[in-house]
Short mmCIF file of C-alpha atoms in Angstrom, two decimals:
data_model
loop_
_atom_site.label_atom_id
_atom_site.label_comp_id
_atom_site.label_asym_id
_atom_site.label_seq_id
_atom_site.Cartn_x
_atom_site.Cartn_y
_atom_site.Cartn_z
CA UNK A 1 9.12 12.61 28.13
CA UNK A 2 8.59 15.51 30.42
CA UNK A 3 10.81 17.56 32.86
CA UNK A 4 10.54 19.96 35.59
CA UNK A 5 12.89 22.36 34.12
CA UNK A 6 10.55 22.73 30.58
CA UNK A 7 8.46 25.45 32.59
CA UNK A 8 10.81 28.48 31.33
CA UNK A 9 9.60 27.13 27.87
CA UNK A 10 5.75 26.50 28.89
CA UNK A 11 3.16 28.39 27.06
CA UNK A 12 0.13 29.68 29.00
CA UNK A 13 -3.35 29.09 27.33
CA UNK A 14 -6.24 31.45 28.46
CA UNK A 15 -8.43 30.57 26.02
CA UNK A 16 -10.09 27.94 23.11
CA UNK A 17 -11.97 27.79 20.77
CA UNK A 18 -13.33 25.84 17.39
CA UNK A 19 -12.44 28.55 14.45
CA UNK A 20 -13.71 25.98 12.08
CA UNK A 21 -15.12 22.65 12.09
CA UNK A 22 -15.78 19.98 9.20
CA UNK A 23 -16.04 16.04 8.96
CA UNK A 24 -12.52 14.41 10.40
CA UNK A 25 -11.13 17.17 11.86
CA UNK A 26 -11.70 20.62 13.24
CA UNK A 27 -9.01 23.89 13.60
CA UNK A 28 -8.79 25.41 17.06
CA UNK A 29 -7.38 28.51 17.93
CA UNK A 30 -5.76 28.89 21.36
CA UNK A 31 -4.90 32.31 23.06
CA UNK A 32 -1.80 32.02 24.46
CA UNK A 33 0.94 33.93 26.12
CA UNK A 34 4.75 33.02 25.75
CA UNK A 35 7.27 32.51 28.12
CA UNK A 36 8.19 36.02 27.54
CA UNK A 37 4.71 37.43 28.11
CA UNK A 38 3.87 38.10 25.08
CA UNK A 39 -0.15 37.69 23.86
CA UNK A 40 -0.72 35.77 20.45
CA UNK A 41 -2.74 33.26 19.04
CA UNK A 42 -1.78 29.71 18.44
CA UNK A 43 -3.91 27.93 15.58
CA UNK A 44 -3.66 23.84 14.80
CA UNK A 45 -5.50 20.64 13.44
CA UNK A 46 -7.46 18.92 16.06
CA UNK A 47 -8.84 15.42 15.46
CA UNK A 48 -9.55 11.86 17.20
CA UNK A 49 -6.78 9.52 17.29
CA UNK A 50 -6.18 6.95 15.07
CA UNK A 51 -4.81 3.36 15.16
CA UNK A 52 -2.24 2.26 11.87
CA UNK A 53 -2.52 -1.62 11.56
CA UNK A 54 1.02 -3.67 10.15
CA UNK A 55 -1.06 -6.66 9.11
CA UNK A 56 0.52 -9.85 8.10
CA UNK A 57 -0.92 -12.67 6.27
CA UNK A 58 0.14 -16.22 7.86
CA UNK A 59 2.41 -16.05 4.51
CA UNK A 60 4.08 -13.08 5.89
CA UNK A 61 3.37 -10.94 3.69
CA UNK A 62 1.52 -7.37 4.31
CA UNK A 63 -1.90 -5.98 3.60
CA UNK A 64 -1.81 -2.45 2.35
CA UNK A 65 -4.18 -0.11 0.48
CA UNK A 66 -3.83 1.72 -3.03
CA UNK A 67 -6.13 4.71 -1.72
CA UNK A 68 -6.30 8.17 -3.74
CA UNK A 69 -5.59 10.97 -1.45
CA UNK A 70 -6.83 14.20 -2.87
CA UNK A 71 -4.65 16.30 -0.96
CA UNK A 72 -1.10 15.05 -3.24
CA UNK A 73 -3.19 14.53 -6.07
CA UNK A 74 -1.94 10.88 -6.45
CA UNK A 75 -2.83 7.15 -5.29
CA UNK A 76 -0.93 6.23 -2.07
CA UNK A 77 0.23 2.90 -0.95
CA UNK A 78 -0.33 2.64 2.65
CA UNK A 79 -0.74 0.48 5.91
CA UNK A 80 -4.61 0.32 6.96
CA UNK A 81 -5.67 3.33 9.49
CA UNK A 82 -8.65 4.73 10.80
CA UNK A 83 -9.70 7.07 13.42
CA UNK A 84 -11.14 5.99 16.60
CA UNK A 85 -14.91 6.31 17.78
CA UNK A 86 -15.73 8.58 20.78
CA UNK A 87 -16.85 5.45 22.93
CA UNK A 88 -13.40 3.74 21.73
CA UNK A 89 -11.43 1.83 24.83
CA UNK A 90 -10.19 -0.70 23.28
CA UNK A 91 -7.43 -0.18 20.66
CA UNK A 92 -7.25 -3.86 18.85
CA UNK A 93 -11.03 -3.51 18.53
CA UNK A 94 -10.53 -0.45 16.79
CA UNK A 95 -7.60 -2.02 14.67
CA UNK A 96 -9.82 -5.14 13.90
CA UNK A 97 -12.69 -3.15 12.67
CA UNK A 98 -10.42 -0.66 10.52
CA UNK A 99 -8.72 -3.85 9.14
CA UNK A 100 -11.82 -5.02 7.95
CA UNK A 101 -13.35 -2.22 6.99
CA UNK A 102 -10.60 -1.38 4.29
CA UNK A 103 -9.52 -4.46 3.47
CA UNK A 104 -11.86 -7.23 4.07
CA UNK A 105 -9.19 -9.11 6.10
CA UNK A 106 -9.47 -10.46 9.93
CA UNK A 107 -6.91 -11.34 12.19
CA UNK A 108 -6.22 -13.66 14.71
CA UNK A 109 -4.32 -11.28 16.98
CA UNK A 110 -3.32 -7.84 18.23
CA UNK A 111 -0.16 -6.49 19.54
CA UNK A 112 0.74 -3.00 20.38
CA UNK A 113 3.88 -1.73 18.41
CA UNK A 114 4.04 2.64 19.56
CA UNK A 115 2.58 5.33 20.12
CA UNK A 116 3.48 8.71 18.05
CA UNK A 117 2.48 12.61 17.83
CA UNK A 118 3.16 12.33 13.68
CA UNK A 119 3.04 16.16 13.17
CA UNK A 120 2.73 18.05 16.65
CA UNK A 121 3.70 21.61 15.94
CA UNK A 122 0.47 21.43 13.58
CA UNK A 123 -1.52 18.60 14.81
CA UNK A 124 -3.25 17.14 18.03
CA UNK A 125 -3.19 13.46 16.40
CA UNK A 126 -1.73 10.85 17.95
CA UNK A 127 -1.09 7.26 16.24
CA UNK A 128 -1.38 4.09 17.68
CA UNK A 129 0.12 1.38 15.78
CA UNK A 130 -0.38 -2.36 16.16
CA UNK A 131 0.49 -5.42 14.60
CA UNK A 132 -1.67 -8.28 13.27
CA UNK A 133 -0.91 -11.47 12.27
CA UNK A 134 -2.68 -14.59 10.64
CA UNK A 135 -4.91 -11.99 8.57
CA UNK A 136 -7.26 -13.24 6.00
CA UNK A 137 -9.63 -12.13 3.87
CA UNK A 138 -12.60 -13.83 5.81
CA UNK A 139 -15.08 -10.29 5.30
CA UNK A 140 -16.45 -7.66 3.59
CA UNK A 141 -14.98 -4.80 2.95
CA UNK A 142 -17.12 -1.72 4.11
CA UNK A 143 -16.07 1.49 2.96
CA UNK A 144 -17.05 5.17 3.32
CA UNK A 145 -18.74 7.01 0.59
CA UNK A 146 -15.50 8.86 0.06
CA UNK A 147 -12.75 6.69 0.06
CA UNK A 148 -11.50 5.11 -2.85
CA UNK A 149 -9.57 1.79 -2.11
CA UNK A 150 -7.95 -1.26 -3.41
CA UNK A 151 -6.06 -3.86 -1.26
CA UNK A 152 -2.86 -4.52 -2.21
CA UNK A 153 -1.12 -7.91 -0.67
CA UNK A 154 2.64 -7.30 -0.96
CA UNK A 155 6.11 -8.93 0.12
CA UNK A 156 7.31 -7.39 3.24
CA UNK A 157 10.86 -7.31 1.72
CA UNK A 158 9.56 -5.62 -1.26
CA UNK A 159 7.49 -3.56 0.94
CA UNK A 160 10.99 -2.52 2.93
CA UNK A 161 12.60 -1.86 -0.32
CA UNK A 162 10.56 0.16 -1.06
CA UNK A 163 9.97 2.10 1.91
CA UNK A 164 13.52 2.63 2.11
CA UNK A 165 14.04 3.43 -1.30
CA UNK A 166 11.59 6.08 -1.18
CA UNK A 167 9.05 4.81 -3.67
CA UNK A 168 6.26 4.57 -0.32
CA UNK A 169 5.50 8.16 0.50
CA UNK A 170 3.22 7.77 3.25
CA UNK A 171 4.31 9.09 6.73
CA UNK A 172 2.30 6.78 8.86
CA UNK A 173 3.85 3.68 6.44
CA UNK A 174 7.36 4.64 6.79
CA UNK A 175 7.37 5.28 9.65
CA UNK A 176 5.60 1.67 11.12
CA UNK A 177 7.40 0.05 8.61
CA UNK A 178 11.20 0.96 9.08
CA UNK A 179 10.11 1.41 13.73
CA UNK A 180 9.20 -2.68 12.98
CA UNK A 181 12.10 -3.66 11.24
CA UNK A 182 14.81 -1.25 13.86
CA UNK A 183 12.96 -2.73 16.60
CA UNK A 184 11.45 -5.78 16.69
CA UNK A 185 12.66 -7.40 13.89
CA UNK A 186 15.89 -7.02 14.54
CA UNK A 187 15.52 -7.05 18.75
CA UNK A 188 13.41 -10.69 18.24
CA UNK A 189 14.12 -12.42 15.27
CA UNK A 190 10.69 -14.86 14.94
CA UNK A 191 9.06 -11.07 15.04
CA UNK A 192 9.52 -10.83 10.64
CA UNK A 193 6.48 -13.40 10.21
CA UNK A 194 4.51 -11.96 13.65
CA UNK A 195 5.63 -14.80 15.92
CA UNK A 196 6.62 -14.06 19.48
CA UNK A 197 4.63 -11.44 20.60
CA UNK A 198 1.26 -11.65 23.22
CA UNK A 199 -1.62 -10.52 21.82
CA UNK A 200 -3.83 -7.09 23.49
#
């Protein structure tokens, strides 16, 4: 959401530039100047989008990953993301191959759920999230040489609990889980199992 009247709080940037660079992500330093006219620097995290898939079996229950994330120094149980390609246009192809790729599961169908800027006073990243339903483990998991995964099939009431307990820790899975369940769970009822919605 944008307005006219946000231009007495519009920055001015003069200048860009990659201050580092290094495989997912690179930090860019803007020169900027501030409503007020004053000259700083502005440095953040740049890096592709991504797509976060809420996959449900036919069962209804959810596909998450156990994946150690070096950064909290602990194993993290998450909803299936990946960053998209450079070539990327099409966002449930993107889902579909992430979905396989950590997982080994396919899908019959894609749905867009939102769109969200998860950390913008730091980051450039922007999530897309979709749903998939009637997913089954029908392929191979293909993983990169540094990520360390194991699927975890859950109960999407248990995964709730959780969530809303605050035994899931990951941003991108609270976040899909408890905008489902406000949403379109409780907006369209037959939307728990995945029913209801047209596909991408």
């Amino acid at each position: 959401m944008t307005d006219d009247g946000d231009a007495d709080l519009t920055w001015q940037t003069t200048d860009s530039e990659i201050d580092y660079t290094c495989p997912g992500f690179d930090v860019r330093r803007d020169e900027v100047v501030l409503p007020d006219g004053t000259e700083t620097d502005f440095h953040y995290v740049e890096e592709p989008p991504a797509v976060v898939v809420l996959p449900f079996t036919p069962d209804g229950d959810v596909v998450l990953i156990d994946e150690w994330r070096q950064a909290v120094g602990r194993v993290n149980h998450a909803l299936p993301a990946g960053s998209t390609e450079p070539d990327d246009d099409d966002l449930a192809a993107v889902a579909a191959r992430e979905l396989a790729e950590e997982t080994g599961y396919e899908a019959d169908s894609f749905s867009p759920l939102f769109t969200v800027e998860p950390s913008n006073g730091l980051l450039n990243s922007v999530h897309h999230y979709v749903l998939a339903r009637g997913c089954e483990p029908t392929a191979e998991q293909d993983l990169d040489f540094n990520e360390s995964i194991r699927v975890a099939v859950t109960d999407y009431d248990d995964l709730l609990r959780a969530v809303l307990d605050g035994d899931v820790r990951d941003g991108r899975t609270v976040v899909g889980v408890t905008r489902y369940e406000l949403a379109d769970r409780w907006q369209r009822p037959g939307a728990r199992t995945g029913a209801g919605d047209e596909g991408l």
